[in-house]
mmCIF file of C-alpha atoms in Angstrom:
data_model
loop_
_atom_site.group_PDB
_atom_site.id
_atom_site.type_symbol
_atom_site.label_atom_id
_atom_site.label_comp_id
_atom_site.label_asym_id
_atom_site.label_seq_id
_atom_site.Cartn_x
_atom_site.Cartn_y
_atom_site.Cartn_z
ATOM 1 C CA UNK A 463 -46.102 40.863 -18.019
ATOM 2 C CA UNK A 464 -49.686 40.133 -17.551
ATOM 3 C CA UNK A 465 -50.079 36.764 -14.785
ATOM 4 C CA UNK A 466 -53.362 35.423 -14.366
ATOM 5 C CA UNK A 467 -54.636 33.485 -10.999
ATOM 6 C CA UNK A 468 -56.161 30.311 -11.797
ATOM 7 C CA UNK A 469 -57.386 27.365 -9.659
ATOM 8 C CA UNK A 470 -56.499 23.792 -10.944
ATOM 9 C CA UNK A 471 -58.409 20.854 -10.286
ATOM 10 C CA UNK A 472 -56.842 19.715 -6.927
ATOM 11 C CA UNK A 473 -58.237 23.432 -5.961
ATOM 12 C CA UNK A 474 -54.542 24.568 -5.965
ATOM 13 C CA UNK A 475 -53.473 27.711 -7.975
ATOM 14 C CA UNK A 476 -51.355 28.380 -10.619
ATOM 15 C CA UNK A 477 -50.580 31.288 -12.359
ATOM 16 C CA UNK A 478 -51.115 31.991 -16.364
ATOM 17 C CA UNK A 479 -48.968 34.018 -18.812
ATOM 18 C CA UNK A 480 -51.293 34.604 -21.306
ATOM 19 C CA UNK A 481 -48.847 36.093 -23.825
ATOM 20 C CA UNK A 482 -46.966 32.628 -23.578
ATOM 21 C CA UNK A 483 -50.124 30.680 -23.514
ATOM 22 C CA UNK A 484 -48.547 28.435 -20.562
ATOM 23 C CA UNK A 485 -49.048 28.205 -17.112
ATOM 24 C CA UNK A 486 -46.986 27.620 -13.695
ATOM 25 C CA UNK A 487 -48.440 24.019 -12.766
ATOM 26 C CA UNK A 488 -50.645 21.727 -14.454
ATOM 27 C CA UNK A 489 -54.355 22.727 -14.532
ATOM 28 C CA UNK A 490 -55.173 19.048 -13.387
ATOM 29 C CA UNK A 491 -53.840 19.892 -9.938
ATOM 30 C CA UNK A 492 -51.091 22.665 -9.072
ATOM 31 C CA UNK A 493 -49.809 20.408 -5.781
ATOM 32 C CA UNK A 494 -50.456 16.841 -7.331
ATOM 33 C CA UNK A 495 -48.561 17.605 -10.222
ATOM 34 C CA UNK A 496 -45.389 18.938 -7.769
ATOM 35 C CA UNK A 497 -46.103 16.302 -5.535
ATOM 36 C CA UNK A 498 -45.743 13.493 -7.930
ATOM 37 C CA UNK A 499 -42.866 14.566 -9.999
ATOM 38 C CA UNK A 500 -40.645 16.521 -7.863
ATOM 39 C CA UNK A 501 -40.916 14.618 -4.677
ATOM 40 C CA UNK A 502 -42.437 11.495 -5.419
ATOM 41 C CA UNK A 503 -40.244 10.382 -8.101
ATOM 42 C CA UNK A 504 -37.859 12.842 -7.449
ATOM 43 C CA UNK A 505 -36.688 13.397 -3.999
ATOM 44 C CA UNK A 506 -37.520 10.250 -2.870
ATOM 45 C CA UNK A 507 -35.420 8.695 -5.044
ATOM 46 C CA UNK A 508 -32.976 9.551 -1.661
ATOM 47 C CA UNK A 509 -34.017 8.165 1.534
ATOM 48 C CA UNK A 510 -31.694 10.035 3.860
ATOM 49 C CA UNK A 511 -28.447 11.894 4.362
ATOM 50 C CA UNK A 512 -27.128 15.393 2.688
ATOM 51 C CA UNK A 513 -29.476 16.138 -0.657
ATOM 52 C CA UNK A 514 -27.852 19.109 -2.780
ATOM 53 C CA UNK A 515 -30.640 20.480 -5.149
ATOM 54 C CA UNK A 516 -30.910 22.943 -8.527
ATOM 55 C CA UNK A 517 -34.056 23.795 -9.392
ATOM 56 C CA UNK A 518 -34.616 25.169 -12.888
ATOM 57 C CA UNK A 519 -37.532 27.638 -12.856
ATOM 58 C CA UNK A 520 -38.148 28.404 -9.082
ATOM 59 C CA UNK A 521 -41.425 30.401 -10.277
ATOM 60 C CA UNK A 522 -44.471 29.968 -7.690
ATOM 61 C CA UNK A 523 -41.835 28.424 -4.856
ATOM 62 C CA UNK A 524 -44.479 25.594 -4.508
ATOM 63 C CA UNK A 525 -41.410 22.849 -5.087
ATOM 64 C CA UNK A 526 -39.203 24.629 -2.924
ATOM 65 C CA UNK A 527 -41.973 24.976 -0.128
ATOM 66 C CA UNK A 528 -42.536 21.021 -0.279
ATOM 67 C CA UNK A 529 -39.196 19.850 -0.574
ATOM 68 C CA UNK A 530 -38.733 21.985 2.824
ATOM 69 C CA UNK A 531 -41.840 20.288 4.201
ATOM 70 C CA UNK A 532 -40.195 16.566 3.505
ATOM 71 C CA UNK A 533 -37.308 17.813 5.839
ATOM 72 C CA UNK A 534 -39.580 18.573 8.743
ATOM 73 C CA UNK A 535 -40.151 14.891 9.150
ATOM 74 C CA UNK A 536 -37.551 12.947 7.694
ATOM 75 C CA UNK A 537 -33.397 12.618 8.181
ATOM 76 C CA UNK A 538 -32.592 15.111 5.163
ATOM 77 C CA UNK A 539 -30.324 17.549 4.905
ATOM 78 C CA UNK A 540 -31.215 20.198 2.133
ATOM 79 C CA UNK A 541 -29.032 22.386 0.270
ATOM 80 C CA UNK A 542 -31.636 24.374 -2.157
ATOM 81 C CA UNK A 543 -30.821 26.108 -5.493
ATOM 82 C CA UNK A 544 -33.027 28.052 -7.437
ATOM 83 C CA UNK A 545 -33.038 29.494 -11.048
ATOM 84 C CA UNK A 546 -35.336 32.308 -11.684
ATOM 85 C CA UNK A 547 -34.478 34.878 -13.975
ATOM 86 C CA UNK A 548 -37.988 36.669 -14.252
ATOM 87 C CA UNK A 549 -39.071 36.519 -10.618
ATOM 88 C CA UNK A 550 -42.527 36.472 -9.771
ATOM 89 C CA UNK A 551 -44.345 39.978 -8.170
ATOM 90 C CA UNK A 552 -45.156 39.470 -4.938
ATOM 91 C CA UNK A 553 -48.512 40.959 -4.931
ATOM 92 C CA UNK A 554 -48.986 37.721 -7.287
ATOM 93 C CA UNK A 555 -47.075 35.054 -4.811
ATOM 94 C CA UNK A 556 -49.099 36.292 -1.299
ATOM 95 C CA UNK A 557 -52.064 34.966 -3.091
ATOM 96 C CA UNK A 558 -51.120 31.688 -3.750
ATOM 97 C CA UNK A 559 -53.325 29.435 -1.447
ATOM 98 C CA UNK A 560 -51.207 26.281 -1.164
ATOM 99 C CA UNK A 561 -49.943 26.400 2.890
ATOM 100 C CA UNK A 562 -54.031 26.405 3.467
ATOM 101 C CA UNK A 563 -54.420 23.244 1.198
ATOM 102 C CA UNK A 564 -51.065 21.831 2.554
ATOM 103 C CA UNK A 565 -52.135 22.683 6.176
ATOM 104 C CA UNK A 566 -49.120 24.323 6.478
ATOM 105 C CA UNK A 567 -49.826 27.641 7.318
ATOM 106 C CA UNK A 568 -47.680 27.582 10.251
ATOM 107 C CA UNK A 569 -44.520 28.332 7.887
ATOM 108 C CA UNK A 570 -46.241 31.139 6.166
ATOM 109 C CA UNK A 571 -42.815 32.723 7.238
ATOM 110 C CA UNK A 572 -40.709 30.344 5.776
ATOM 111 C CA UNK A 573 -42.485 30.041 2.399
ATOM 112 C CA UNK A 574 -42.322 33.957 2.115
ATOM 113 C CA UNK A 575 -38.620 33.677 3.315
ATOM 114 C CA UNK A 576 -38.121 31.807 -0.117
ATOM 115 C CA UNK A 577 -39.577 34.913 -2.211
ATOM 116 C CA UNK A 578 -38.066 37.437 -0.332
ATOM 117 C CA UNK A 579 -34.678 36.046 -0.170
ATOM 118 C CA UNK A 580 -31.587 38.379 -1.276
ATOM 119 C CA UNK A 581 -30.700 37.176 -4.472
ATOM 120 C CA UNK A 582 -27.128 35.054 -4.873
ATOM 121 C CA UNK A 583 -26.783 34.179 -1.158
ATOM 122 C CA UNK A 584 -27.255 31.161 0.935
ATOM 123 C CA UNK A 585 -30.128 31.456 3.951
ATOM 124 C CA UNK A 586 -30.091 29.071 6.730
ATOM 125 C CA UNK A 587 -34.091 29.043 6.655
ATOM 126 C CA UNK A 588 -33.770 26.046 9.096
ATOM 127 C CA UNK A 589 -30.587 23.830 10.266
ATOM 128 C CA UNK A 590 -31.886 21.051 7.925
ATOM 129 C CA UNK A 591 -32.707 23.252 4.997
ATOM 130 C CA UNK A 592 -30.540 25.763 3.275
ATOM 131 C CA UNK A 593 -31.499 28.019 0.542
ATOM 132 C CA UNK A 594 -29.906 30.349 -2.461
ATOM 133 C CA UNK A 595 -31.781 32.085 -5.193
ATOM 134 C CA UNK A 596 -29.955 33.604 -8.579
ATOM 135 C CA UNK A 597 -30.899 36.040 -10.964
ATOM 136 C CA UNK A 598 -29.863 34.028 -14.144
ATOM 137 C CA UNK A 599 -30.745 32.082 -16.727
ATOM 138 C CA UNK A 600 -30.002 28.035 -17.150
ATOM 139 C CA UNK A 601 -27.588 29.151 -19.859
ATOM 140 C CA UNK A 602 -25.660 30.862 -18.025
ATOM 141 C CA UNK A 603 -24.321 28.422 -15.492
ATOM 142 C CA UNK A 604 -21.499 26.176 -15.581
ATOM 143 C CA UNK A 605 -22.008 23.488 -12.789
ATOM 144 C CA UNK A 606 -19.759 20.610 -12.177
ATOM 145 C CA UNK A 607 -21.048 17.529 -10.403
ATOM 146 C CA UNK A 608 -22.641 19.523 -7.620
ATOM 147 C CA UNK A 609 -25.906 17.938 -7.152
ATOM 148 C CA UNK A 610 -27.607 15.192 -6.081
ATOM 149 C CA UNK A 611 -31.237 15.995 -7.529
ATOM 150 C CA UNK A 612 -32.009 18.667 -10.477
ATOM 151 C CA UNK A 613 -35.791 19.951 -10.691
ATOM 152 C CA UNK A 614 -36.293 20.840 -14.286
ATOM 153 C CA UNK A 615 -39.024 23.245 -14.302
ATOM 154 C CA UNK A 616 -39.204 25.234 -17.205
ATOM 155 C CA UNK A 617 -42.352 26.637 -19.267
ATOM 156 C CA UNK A 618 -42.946 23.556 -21.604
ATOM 157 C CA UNK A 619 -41.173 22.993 -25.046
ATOM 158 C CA UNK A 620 -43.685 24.946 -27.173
ATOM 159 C CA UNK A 621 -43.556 27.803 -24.946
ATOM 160 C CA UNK A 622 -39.594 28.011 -24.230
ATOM 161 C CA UNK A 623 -38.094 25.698 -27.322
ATOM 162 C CA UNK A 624 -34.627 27.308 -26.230
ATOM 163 C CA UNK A 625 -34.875 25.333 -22.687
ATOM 164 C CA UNK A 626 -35.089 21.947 -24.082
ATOM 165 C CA UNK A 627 -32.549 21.589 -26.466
ATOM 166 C CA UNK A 628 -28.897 19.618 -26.301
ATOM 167 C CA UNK A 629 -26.714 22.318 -24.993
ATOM 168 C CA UNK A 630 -28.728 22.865 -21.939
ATOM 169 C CA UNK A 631 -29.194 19.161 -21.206
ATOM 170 C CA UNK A 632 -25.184 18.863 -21.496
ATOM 171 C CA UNK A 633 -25.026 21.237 -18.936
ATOM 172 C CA UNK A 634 -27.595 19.681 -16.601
ATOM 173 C CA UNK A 635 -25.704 16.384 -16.768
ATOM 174 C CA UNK A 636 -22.350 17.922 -15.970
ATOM 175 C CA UNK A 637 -23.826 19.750 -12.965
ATOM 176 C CA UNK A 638 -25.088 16.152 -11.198
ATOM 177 C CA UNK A 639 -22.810 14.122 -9.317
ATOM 178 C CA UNK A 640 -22.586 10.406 -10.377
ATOM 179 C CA UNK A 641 -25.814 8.555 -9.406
ATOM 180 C CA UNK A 642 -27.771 11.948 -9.753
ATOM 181 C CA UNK A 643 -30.852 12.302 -11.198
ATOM 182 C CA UNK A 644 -33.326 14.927 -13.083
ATOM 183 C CA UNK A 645 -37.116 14.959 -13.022
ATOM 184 C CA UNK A 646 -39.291 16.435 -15.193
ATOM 185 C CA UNK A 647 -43.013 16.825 -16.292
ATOM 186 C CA UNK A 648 -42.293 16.990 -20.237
ATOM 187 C CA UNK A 649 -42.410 13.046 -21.618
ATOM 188 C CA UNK A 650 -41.946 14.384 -24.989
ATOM 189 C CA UNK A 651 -40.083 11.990 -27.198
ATOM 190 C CA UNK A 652 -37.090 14.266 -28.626
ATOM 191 C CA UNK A 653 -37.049 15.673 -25.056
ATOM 192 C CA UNK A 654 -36.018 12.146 -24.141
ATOM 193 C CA UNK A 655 -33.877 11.503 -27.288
ATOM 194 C CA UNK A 656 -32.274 14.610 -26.210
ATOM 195 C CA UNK A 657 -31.691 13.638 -22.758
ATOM 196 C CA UNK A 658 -30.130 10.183 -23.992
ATOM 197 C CA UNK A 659 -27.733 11.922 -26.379
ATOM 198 C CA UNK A 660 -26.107 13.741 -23.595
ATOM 199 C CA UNK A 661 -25.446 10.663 -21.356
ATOM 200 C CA UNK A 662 -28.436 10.658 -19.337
ATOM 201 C CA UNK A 663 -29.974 7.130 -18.778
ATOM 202 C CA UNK A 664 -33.476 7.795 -19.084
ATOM 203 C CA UNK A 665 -36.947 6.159 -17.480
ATOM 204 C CA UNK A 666 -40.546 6.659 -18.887
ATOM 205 C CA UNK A 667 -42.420 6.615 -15.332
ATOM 206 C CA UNK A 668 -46.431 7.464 -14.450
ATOM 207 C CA UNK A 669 -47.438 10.762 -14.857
ATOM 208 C CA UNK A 670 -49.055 13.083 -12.365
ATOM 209 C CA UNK A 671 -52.961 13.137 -12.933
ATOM 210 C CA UNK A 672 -53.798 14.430 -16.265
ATOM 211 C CA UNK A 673 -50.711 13.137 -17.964
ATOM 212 C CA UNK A 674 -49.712 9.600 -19.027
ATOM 213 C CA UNK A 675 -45.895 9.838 -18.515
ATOM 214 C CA UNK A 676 -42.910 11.948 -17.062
ATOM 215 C CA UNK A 677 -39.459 11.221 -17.558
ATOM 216 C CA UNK A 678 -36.313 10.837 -15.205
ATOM 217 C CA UNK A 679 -32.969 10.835 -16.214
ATOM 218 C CA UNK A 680 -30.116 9.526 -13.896
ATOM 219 C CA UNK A 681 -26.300 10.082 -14.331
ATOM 220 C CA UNK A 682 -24.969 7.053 -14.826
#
């Protein structure tokens, strides 16, 4: 698979499959876009205590990286789990430049502990912060109320039709606990429809810059 290295507006990267026509992160700004959906209205939707996590599409590790960054300064415990069936090379990862825009190169470890980990066990990268990778694909799982937070991450809708649809967003609601909650950059009305359909209560919030809306759907 050809992967291109691109820099976004913010002066993050992201990476490009050109045979998809879709990239990684948003072209408007790689770290804003993370930032503002995947923490912002994401993680801190939790203010403290034990925070069990899937993410769907682990790709670049920038969302793992800065949920692990919120934990260095705030009382969070972190269980981490990440779907990523077509893993990224890592001559393509040790180029990503986001620790030296994050001022975080002090965990260049840690962020290359993420890529490296074996896959389907759980690393204790620090006591506040576990993490698991798997080999699979979103289809494949059959979670039962085991998370507090989901990070829905896939390629968007035009790219990956298959990851949007109602059988996957059954299973995404049966994997989060009551009260839990899924982010996502895609605002696109059927994804929403979709999301409603399953059981998810669903908010229209501000998008990250260079989009007008996001959506998060909470378990009721």
């Amino acid at each position: 698979m050809d992967i291109n290295l691109i820099t976004t507006q913010d002066g993050s990267h992201t990476l490009e499959v050109p045979s998809l026509k879709e990239r990684y992160h948003s072209i408007h700004g790689a770290i804003q876009e993370s930032k503002h959906v995947f923490i912002e209205m994401g993680l801190r939707h939790f203010s403290s205590g034990y925070i069990s996590i899937l993410e769907v599409g682990f790709g670049t590790g920038l969302n793992a990286f800065l949920t692990f960054l919120e934990t260095t300064d705030k009382e969070i415990l972190i269980s981490y789990h990440a779907l990523e069936p077509f893993p990224l090379p890592f001559s393509c990862t040790t180029k990503l430049n986001y620790l030296q825009l994050l001022e975080a190169e002090k965990f260049q470890e840690i962020f290359n502990s993420m890529h490296h980990a074996p896959w389907n066990q759980t690393i204790q990268i620090t006591p506040k912060y576990k993490f698991q990778k798997l080999p699979c694909q979103v289809q494949e799982t059959n979670y039962k109320t085991e998370f507090e937070l989901i990070y829905y991450d896939a390629f968007a809708p035009h790219a990956q039709a298959e990851m949007w649809n109602k059988s996957i967003f059954s299973k995404m609601v049966k994997a989060l606990k009551s009260g839990g909650i899924l982010v996502t950059y895609c605002a696109k009305g059927d994804v929403r429809r979709t999301m409603q359909k399953v059981g998810f209560q669903v908010q229209k919030l501000p998008g990250p810059p260079g989009k007008r809306e996001m959506l998060r759907g909470i378990k009721p």
